[in-house]
Amino acid sequence: MKLYQRDEIEAVVGIDEEALRQVEAGFAALGRGEVVQPPILSMSMEEFNSEVDVKTAHIKGWECFAIKVSTGSFDNPKRGLPSLSGLMMLFSAETGRVEAVLFDEGYLTMVRTAVAGAIAAKHLSREDSRRVAVIGAGEQAQRQVEALRLVRNIDTLDVWARRPEGAEEYADRMRSRGFTVSMHDSVHAACDQADIIVTATPSREPLLQASDLPEGVHVTAMGSDSPDKRELDESVLTRADVFVCDSRAQSEHNGELKVFANAGREPPFKVHELGRVISRGERLRVSPAAITVCDLTGTGVQDTAIASLALSRLVAG
């Protein structure tokens, strides 16, 4: 068994074309029914304002599968520590032996989440998309945009965040990366001219309304990953011409579809899963004016995909 630290992993894995292709291949296998993926194991520790999620998946024919333990300790910034941590363990699918432990402290989760957003945009957004409205100002708000550049010629950002100082810091960071950035005092203003909207927040109440959606926009919502989080108002889902999620079961429990599931209602629209869209080569955007929405809750197949890529690069040296 080999143990790799975060700095070693960061040196060989980043938000790049190969990472995108690897995660996209995982989604495609999921869409073809070639993945065994159990439900997420989640546990909260309310007295410490912390939580843990365990995700895993086996992609049929792949030599290794990953089990990821992801922790969130949300008082950590007061301690001078990052909120998120964790590790990934890679096992031989044939022998069950541990091949490696990747002590990535959440780094690989960041990468696979970012490229998943780019994959969604690749298959759902307009090819001429250049302007992105970013709701949130944390790490994923930055990484989602970096990944989008792999699939679209993004050059202009409009940002809204609950904390104006957070939005200012985000704007400074992204300007240094060559983007034109404007800050806004409302979600509606930030989204007014967007080609793509990315919501990347821990919000527990809807932030985006149907009235915020310009014609032809694509929305990637990736902040709702637990039963108590929501970013999209129900009106966004019913207004969209196309709704896609990474996993319907997870979206109904953790993601944006829970507004219907919790009320015992069927959504009044067709629910597509991203893996099937990819594996079948479906073109769901039927016109430049169509509005598309993708809800990403984060799947075990993404973790097995990115961990396998990391191990192959680490072994190759």
Tab-separated table of C-alpha atoms in Angstrom:
chain	number	residue	atom	x	y	z
A	1	MET	CA	0.000	0.000	0.000
A	2	LYS	CA	1.234	3.461	-0.888
A	3	LEU	CA	0.359	6.690	0.933
A	4	TYR	CA	0.412	9.944	-0.990
A	5	GLN	CA	0.153	13.418	0.519
A	6	ARG	CA	-1.717	16.381	-0.910
A	7	ASP	CA	1.351	18.149	-2.299
A	8	GLU	CA	2.312	15.042	-4.286
A	9	ILE	CA	-1.227	14.747	-5.656
A	10	GLU	CA	-1.475	18.437	-6.563
A	11	ALA	CA	1.784	18.132	-8.495
A	12	VAL	CA	0.297	15.587	-10.928
A	13	VAL	CA	-3.477	16.281	-11.037
A	14	GLY	CA	-5.183	19.528	-11.930
A	15	ILE	CA	-8.171	20.978	-13.721
A	16	ASP	CA	-7.105	19.850	-17.170
A	17	GLU	CA	-8.358	18.091	-20.293
A	18	GLU	CA	-7.424	14.602	-19.112
A	19	ALA	CA	-9.201	15.056	-15.782
A	20	LEU	CA	-12.286	16.200	-17.668
A	21	ARG	CA	-12.149	13.197	-20.029
A	22	GLN	CA	-11.666	10.785	-17.126
A	23	VAL	CA	-14.664	12.064	-15.174
A	24	GLU	CA	-16.729	12.237	-18.367
A	25	ALA	CA	-15.869	8.577	-19.023
A	26	GLY	CA	-17.094	7.752	-15.527
A	27	PHE	CA	-20.386	9.530	-16.166
A	28	ALA	CA	-20.768	7.734	-19.503
A	29	ALA	CA	-20.229	4.356	-17.824
A	30	LEU	CA	-22.881	5.319	-15.271
A	31	GLY	CA	-25.244	6.166	-18.124
A	32	ARG	CA	-24.631	2.783	-19.756
A	33	GLY	CA	-25.460	0.944	-16.541
A	34	GLU	CA	-21.867	-0.171	-16.011
A	35	VAL	CA	-21.451	1.277	-12.510
A	36	VAL	CA	-22.289	-0.094	-9.080
A	37	GLN	CA	-22.913	2.988	-6.934
A	38	PRO	CA	-24.484	2.692	-3.479
A	39	PRO	CA	-26.222	5.596	-1.730
A	40	ILE	CA	-24.116	8.191	0.069
A	41	LEU	CA	-23.418	7.531	3.729
A	42	SER	CA	-23.823	10.824	5.593
A	43	MET	CA	-23.505	11.776	9.238
A	44	SER	CA	-23.753	15.141	10.974
A	45	MET	CA	-22.252	16.083	14.328
A	46	GLU	CA	-24.370	19.080	15.205
A	47	GLU	CA	-22.656	19.958	18.467
A	48	PHE	CA	-19.422	20.501	16.502
A	49	ASN	CA	-21.057	22.025	13.399
A	50	SER	CA	-19.423	19.294	11.351
A	51	GLU	CA	-20.361	16.483	8.980
A	52	VAL	CA	-18.927	13.566	7.031
A	53	ASP	CA	-19.909	11.932	3.736
A	54	VAL	CA	-18.707	8.600	2.372
A	55	LYS	CA	-19.011	7.935	-1.370
A	56	THR	CA	-17.910	5.025	-3.528
A	57	ALA	CA	-18.529	3.364	-6.881
A	58	HIS	CA	-17.179	0.501	-8.954
A	59	ILE	CA	-16.921	1.028	-12.701
A	60	LYS	CA	-17.173	-2.400	-14.333
A	61	GLY	CA	-13.899	-3.424	-15.943
A	62	TRP	CA	-11.826	-0.873	-14.010
A	63	GLU	CA	-9.073	-2.377	-11.874
A	64	CYS	CA	-9.614	-0.158	-8.832
A	65	PHE	CA	-12.496	1.442	-6.994
A	66	ALA	CA	-12.293	4.351	-4.562
A	67	ILE	CA	-13.930	4.978	-1.223
A	68	LYS	CA	-13.906	8.650	-0.333
A	69	VAL	CA	-14.319	10.059	3.143
A	70	SER	CA	-15.105	13.771	2.967
A	71	THR	CA	-15.398	15.892	6.102
A	72	GLY	CA	-16.757	19.365	6.665
A	73	SER	CA	-16.022	21.239	9.891
A	74	PHE	CA	-17.564	24.643	9.445
A	75	ASP	CA	-16.117	26.363	12.509
A	76	ASN	CA	-12.604	25.609	11.281
A	77	PRO	CA	-11.969	29.033	9.714
A	78	LYS	CA	-12.118	30.474	13.235
A	79	ARG	CA	-9.335	28.024	14.118
A	80	GLY	CA	-7.267	28.940	11.100
A	81	LEU	CA	-8.065	25.585	9.465
A	82	PRO	CA	-9.814	24.787	6.171
A	83	SER	CA	-13.480	23.781	6.397
A	84	LEU	CA	-13.128	20.718	4.165
A	85	SER	CA	-10.822	17.744	4.414
A	86	GLY	CA	-10.776	14.022	3.776
A	87	LEU	CA	-9.036	11.274	1.850
A	88	MET	CA	-9.589	8.659	-0.846
A	89	MET	CA	-8.723	4.973	-0.533
A	90	LEU	CA	-8.137	2.928	-3.675
A	91	PHE	CA	-8.796	-0.822	-3.573
A	92	SER	CA	-8.164	-3.544	-6.107
A	93	ALA	CA	-11.585	-4.566	-7.409
A	94	GLU	CA	-10.282	-8.121	-7.901
A	95	THR	CA	-8.380	-8.835	-4.692
A	96	GLY	CA	-9.849	-6.246	-2.318
A	97	ARG	CA	-6.380	-5.173	-1.253
A	98	VAL	CA	-5.682	-1.529	-0.556
A	99	GLU	CA	-3.582	-0.171	-3.415
A	100	ALA	CA	-3.152	3.381	-2.141
A	101	VAL	CA	-4.400	6.014	0.259
A	102	LEU	CA	-4.621	9.491	-1.237
A	103	PHE	CA	-4.507	11.969	1.630
A	104	ASP	CA	-5.706	14.779	-0.603
A	105	GLU	CA	-7.572	16.812	2.070
A	106	GLY	CA	-10.447	17.361	-0.361
A	107	TYR	CA	-8.280	18.458	-3.302
A	108	LEU	CA	-9.422	15.704	-5.671
A	109	THR	CA	-13.053	16.404	-4.754
A	110	MET	CA	-12.466	20.018	-5.778
A	111	VAL	CA	-11.040	18.910	-9.130
A	112	ARG	CA	-13.739	16.382	-9.983
A	113	THR	CA	-16.499	18.803	-8.931
A	114	ALA	CA	-15.059	21.572	-11.093
A	115	VAL	CA	-14.697	19.422	-14.195
A	116	ALA	CA	-18.221	18.013	-13.694
A	117	GLY	CA	-19.528	21.548	-14.047
A	118	ALA	CA	-17.555	21.935	-17.261
A	119	ILE	CA	-18.902	18.620	-18.546
A	120	ALA	CA	-22.455	19.799	-17.896
A	121	ALA	CA	-21.767	23.048	-19.769
A	122	LYS	CA	-20.120	21.160	-22.641
A	123	HIS	CA	-23.300	19.174	-23.240
A	124	LEU	CA	-25.933	21.774	-22.343
A	125	SER	CA	-24.748	25.363	-22.795
A	126	ARG	CA	-24.571	27.320	-26.045
A	127	GLU	CA	-21.239	26.876	-27.786
A	128	ASP	CA	-20.813	30.647	-28.059
A	129	SER	CA	-21.173	31.155	-24.290
A	130	ARG	CA	-18.682	33.720	-23.014
A	131	ARG	CA	-20.294	35.415	-19.995
A	132	VAL	CA	-20.801	33.653	-16.656
A	133	ALA	CA	-22.822	34.787	-13.656
A	134	VAL	CA	-21.260	33.352	-10.516
A	135	ILE	CA	-23.413	33.116	-7.402
A	136	GLY	CA	-20.984	32.624	-4.528
A	137	ALA	CA	-17.363	33.569	-3.962
A	138	GLY	CA	-15.718	30.485	-2.458
A	139	GLU	CA	-13.240	28.031	-3.932
A	140	GLN	CA	-15.759	26.257	-6.169
A	141	ALA	CA	-16.954	29.614	-7.511
A	142	GLN	CA	-13.399	30.055	-8.774
A	143	ARG	CA	-12.709	26.485	-9.847
A	144	GLN	CA	-15.953	26.103	-11.778
A	145	VAL	CA	-14.963	29.056	-13.956
A	146	GLU	CA	-11.430	27.739	-14.467
A	147	ALA	CA	-12.880	24.413	-15.605
A	148	LEU	CA	-15.404	26.119	-17.892
A	149	ARG	CA	-12.471	27.497	-19.880
A	150	LEU	CA	-11.736	23.918	-20.970
A	151	VAL	CA	-14.999	23.833	-22.948
A	152	ARG	CA	-16.065	27.439	-23.614
A	153	ASN	CA	-14.285	30.733	-24.380
A	154	ILE	CA	-15.243	32.377	-21.099
A	155	ASP	CA	-13.944	35.928	-20.672
A	156	THR	CA	-16.508	37.900	-18.612
A	157	LEU	CA	-17.803	37.255	-15.085
A	158	ASP	CA	-20.628	38.800	-13.081
A	159	VAL	CA	-20.511	37.927	-9.394
A	160	TRP	CA	-22.886	38.129	-6.453
A	161	ALA	CA	-22.107	36.887	-2.948
A	162	ARG	CA	-23.734	37.367	0.447
A	163	ARG	CA	-20.607	39.073	1.765
A	164	PRO	CA	-19.554	42.060	-0.364
A	165	GLU	CA	-15.976	41.715	0.878
A	166	GLY	CA	-15.979	38.105	-0.335
A	167	ALA	CA	-17.183	39.237	-3.759
A	168	GLU	CA	-14.403	41.848	-3.896
A	169	GLU	CA	-11.721	39.297	-3.049
A	170	TYR	CA	-13.135	36.926	-5.657
A	171	ALA	CA	-13.212	39.673	-8.286
A	172	ASP	CA	-9.569	40.526	-7.605
A	173	ARG	CA	-8.510	36.882	-7.917
A	174	MET	CA	-10.361	36.374	-11.181
A	175	ARG	CA	-9.149	39.640	-12.723
A	176	SER	CA	-5.612	38.445	-12.072
A	177	ARG	CA	-6.498	35.387	-14.181
A	178	GLY	CA	-7.500	37.519	-17.137
A	179	PHE	CA	-11.270	37.808	-16.680
A	180	THR	CA	-13.348	40.958	-16.912
A	181	VAL	CA	-15.295	40.964	-13.634
A	182	SER	CA	-18.257	43.018	-12.403
A	183	MET	CA	-19.783	42.819	-8.922
A	184	HIS	CA	-23.518	43.192	-8.345
A	185	ASP	CA	-25.760	43.862	-5.375
A	186	SER	CA	-28.435	41.354	-6.411
A	187	VAL	CA	-28.643	37.916	-7.989
A	188	HIS	CA	-30.959	39.303	-10.634
A	189	ALA	CA	-28.475	41.963	-11.733
A	190	ALA	CA	-25.619	39.451	-11.845
A	191	CYS	CA	-27.609	37.108	-14.094
A	192	ASP	CA	-29.076	39.722	-16.430
A	193	GLN	CA	-26.696	39.109	-19.362
A	194	ALA	CA	-25.418	35.634	-18.494
A	195	ASP	CA	-24.820	32.842	-20.974
A	196	ILE	CA	-24.074	30.476	-18.078
A	197	ILE	CA	-25.064	30.769	-14.408
A	198	VAL	CA	-23.098	28.862	-11.771
A	199	THR	CA	-24.475	28.624	-8.233
A	200	ALA	CA	-21.801	27.522	-5.775
A	201	THR	CA	-23.056	28.291	-2.281
A	202	PRO	CA	-24.035	26.499	0.945
A	203	SER	CA	-27.448	28.210	0.856
A	204	ARG	CA	-30.348	26.709	2.755
A	205	GLU	CA	-32.955	28.720	0.876
A	206	PRO	CA	-33.425	29.357	-2.851
A	207	LEU	CA	-31.286	32.129	-4.320
A	208	LEU	CA	-32.147	31.883	-8.010
A	209	GLN	CA	-35.663	32.560	-9.336
A	210	ALA	CA	-37.152	31.979	-12.771
A	211	SER	CA	-37.340	35.763	-13.205
A	212	ASP	CA	-33.509	35.827	-13.024
A	213	LEU	CA	-33.065	33.619	-16.105
A	214	PRO	CA	-32.235	35.332	-19.410
A	215	GLU	CA	-33.155	33.668	-22.672
A	216	GLY	CA	-30.796	30.869	-23.714
A	217	VAL	CA	-28.999	30.569	-20.389
A	218	HIS	CA	-27.556	27.379	-18.946
A	219	VAL	CA	-27.569	26.933	-15.147
A	220	THR	CA	-25.194	24.651	-13.252
A	221	ALA	CA	-26.238	24.320	-9.606
A	222	MET	CA	-23.694	22.495	-7.484
A	223	GLY	CA	-24.158	23.795	-3.937
A	224	SER	CA	-27.108	21.675	-2.812
A	225	ASP	CA	-25.491	18.456	-1.610
A	226	SER	CA	-27.439	17.696	1.567
A	227	PRO	CA	-31.104	17.531	2.614
A	228	ASP	CA	-31.036	21.007	4.193
A	229	LYS	CA	-29.509	22.939	1.262
A	230	ARG	CA	-31.233	24.580	-1.717
A	231	GLU	CA	-30.126	27.105	-4.322
A	232	LEU	CA	-32.867	27.014	-6.966
A	233	ASP	CA	-36.454	28.079	-6.538
A	234	GLU	CA	-39.019	25.594	-7.843
A	235	SER	CA	-39.869	28.124	-10.543
A	236	VAL	CA	-36.384	27.710	-12.054
A	237	LEU	CA	-36.947	23.987	-12.519
A	238	THR	CA	-40.398	24.384	-14.040
A	239	ARG	CA	-39.293	27.270	-16.280
A	240	ALA	CA	-36.367	25.314	-17.746
A	241	ASP	CA	-36.776	23.595	-21.096
A	242	VAL	CA	-34.381	20.857	-19.977
A	243	PHE	CA	-33.516	19.563	-16.489
A	244	VAL	CA	-30.502	17.293	-15.995
A	245	CYS	CA	-28.944	15.901	-12.802
A	246	ASP	CA	-25.969	13.684	-12.069
A	247	SER	CA	-28.137	11.224	-10.124
A	248	ARG	CA	-31.913	11.420	-9.829
A	249	ALA	CA	-31.913	9.563	-6.510
A	250	GLN	CA	-29.336	11.941	-5.051
A	251	SER	CA	-31.072	15.006	-6.451
A	252	GLU	CA	-34.314	13.897	-4.818
A	253	HIS	CA	-32.593	13.427	-1.456
A	254	ASN	CA	-29.822	16.032	-1.436
A	255	GLY	CA	-30.291	18.169	-4.531
A	256	GLU	CA	-32.854	20.397	-6.149
A	257	LEU	CA	-35.463	17.715	-6.913
A	258	LYS	CA	-36.203	17.323	-3.207
A	259	VAL	CA	-38.716	20.183	-3.464
A	260	PHE	CA	-40.898	17.653	-5.298
A	261	ALA	CA	-39.793	14.473	-3.503
A	262	ASN	CA	-40.402	15.934	-0.033
A	263	ALA	CA	-43.927	16.919	-1.058
A	264	GLY	CA	-44.634	13.517	-2.580
A	265	ARG	CA	-45.015	15.042	-6.055
A	266	GLU	CA	-43.626	13.993	-9.400
A	267	PRO	CA	-41.767	16.771	-11.232
A	268	PRO	CA	-43.936	18.202	-14.044
A	269	PHE	CA	-41.027	17.768	-16.484
A	270	LYS	CA	-38.743	15.028	-17.747
A	271	VAL	CA	-35.686	14.347	-15.588
A	272	HIS	CA	-32.518	13.492	-17.513
A	273	GLU	CA	-29.332	12.082	-15.980
A	274	LEU	CA	-26.010	13.465	-17.177
A	275	GLY	CA	-24.420	10.049	-17.722
A	276	ARG	CA	-27.171	8.992	-20.094
A	277	VAL	CA	-26.971	12.295	-21.964
A	278	ILE	CA	-23.252	11.646	-22.500
A	279	SER	CA	-23.431	7.917	-23.294
A	280	ARG	CA	-26.304	8.357	-25.777
A	281	GLY	CA	-24.896	11.506	-27.352
A	282	GLU	CA	-28.180	13.300	-26.681
A	283	ARG	CA	-28.447	16.910	-27.808
A	284	LEU	CA	-31.012	18.335	-25.428
A	285	ARG	CA	-30.521	22.001	-26.314
A	286	VAL	CA	-32.929	22.324	-29.222
A	287	SER	CA	-32.500	26.063	-29.834
A	288	PRO	CA	-30.244	28.981	-28.804
A	289	ALA	CA	-33.157	30.350	-26.752
A	290	ALA	CA	-33.643	27.189	-24.684
A	291	ILE	CA	-33.001	27.294	-20.942
A	292	THR	CA	-31.128	24.322	-19.476
A	293	VAL	CA	-30.477	23.418	-15.838
A	294	CYS	CA	-28.073	20.836	-14.402
A	295	ASP	CA	-28.091	19.867	-10.720
A	296	LEU	CA	-24.812	18.352	-9.513
A	297	THR	CA	-24.828	16.634	-6.119
A	298	GLY	CA	-21.496	14.817	-6.530
A	299	THR	CA	-21.268	11.093	-7.208
A	300	GLY	CA	-19.055	8.211	-6.196
A	301	VAL	CA	-18.277	7.446	-9.828
A	302	GLN	CA	-16.560	10.837	-10.087
A	303	ASP	CA	-14.404	9.937	-7.093
A	304	THR	CA	-13.358	6.567	-8.492
A	305	ALA	CA	-12.588	8.236	-11.828
A	306	ILE	CA	-10.419	11.041	-10.472
A	307	ALA	CA	-8.698	8.839	-7.869
A	308	SER	CA	-7.780	6.290	-10.576
A	309	LEU	CA	-6.313	9.071	-12.707
A	310	ALA	CA	-4.343	10.385	-9.727
A	311	LEU	CA	-2.893	6.989	-8.892
A	312	SER	CA	-1.877	6.302	-12.501
A	313	ARG	CA	-0.034	9.623	-12.670
A	314	LEU	CA	1.576	9.164	-9.250
A	315	VAL	CA	2.831	5.678	-10.152
A	316	ALA	CA	4.122	6.928	-13.500
A	317	GLY	CA	6.159	9.507	-11.593
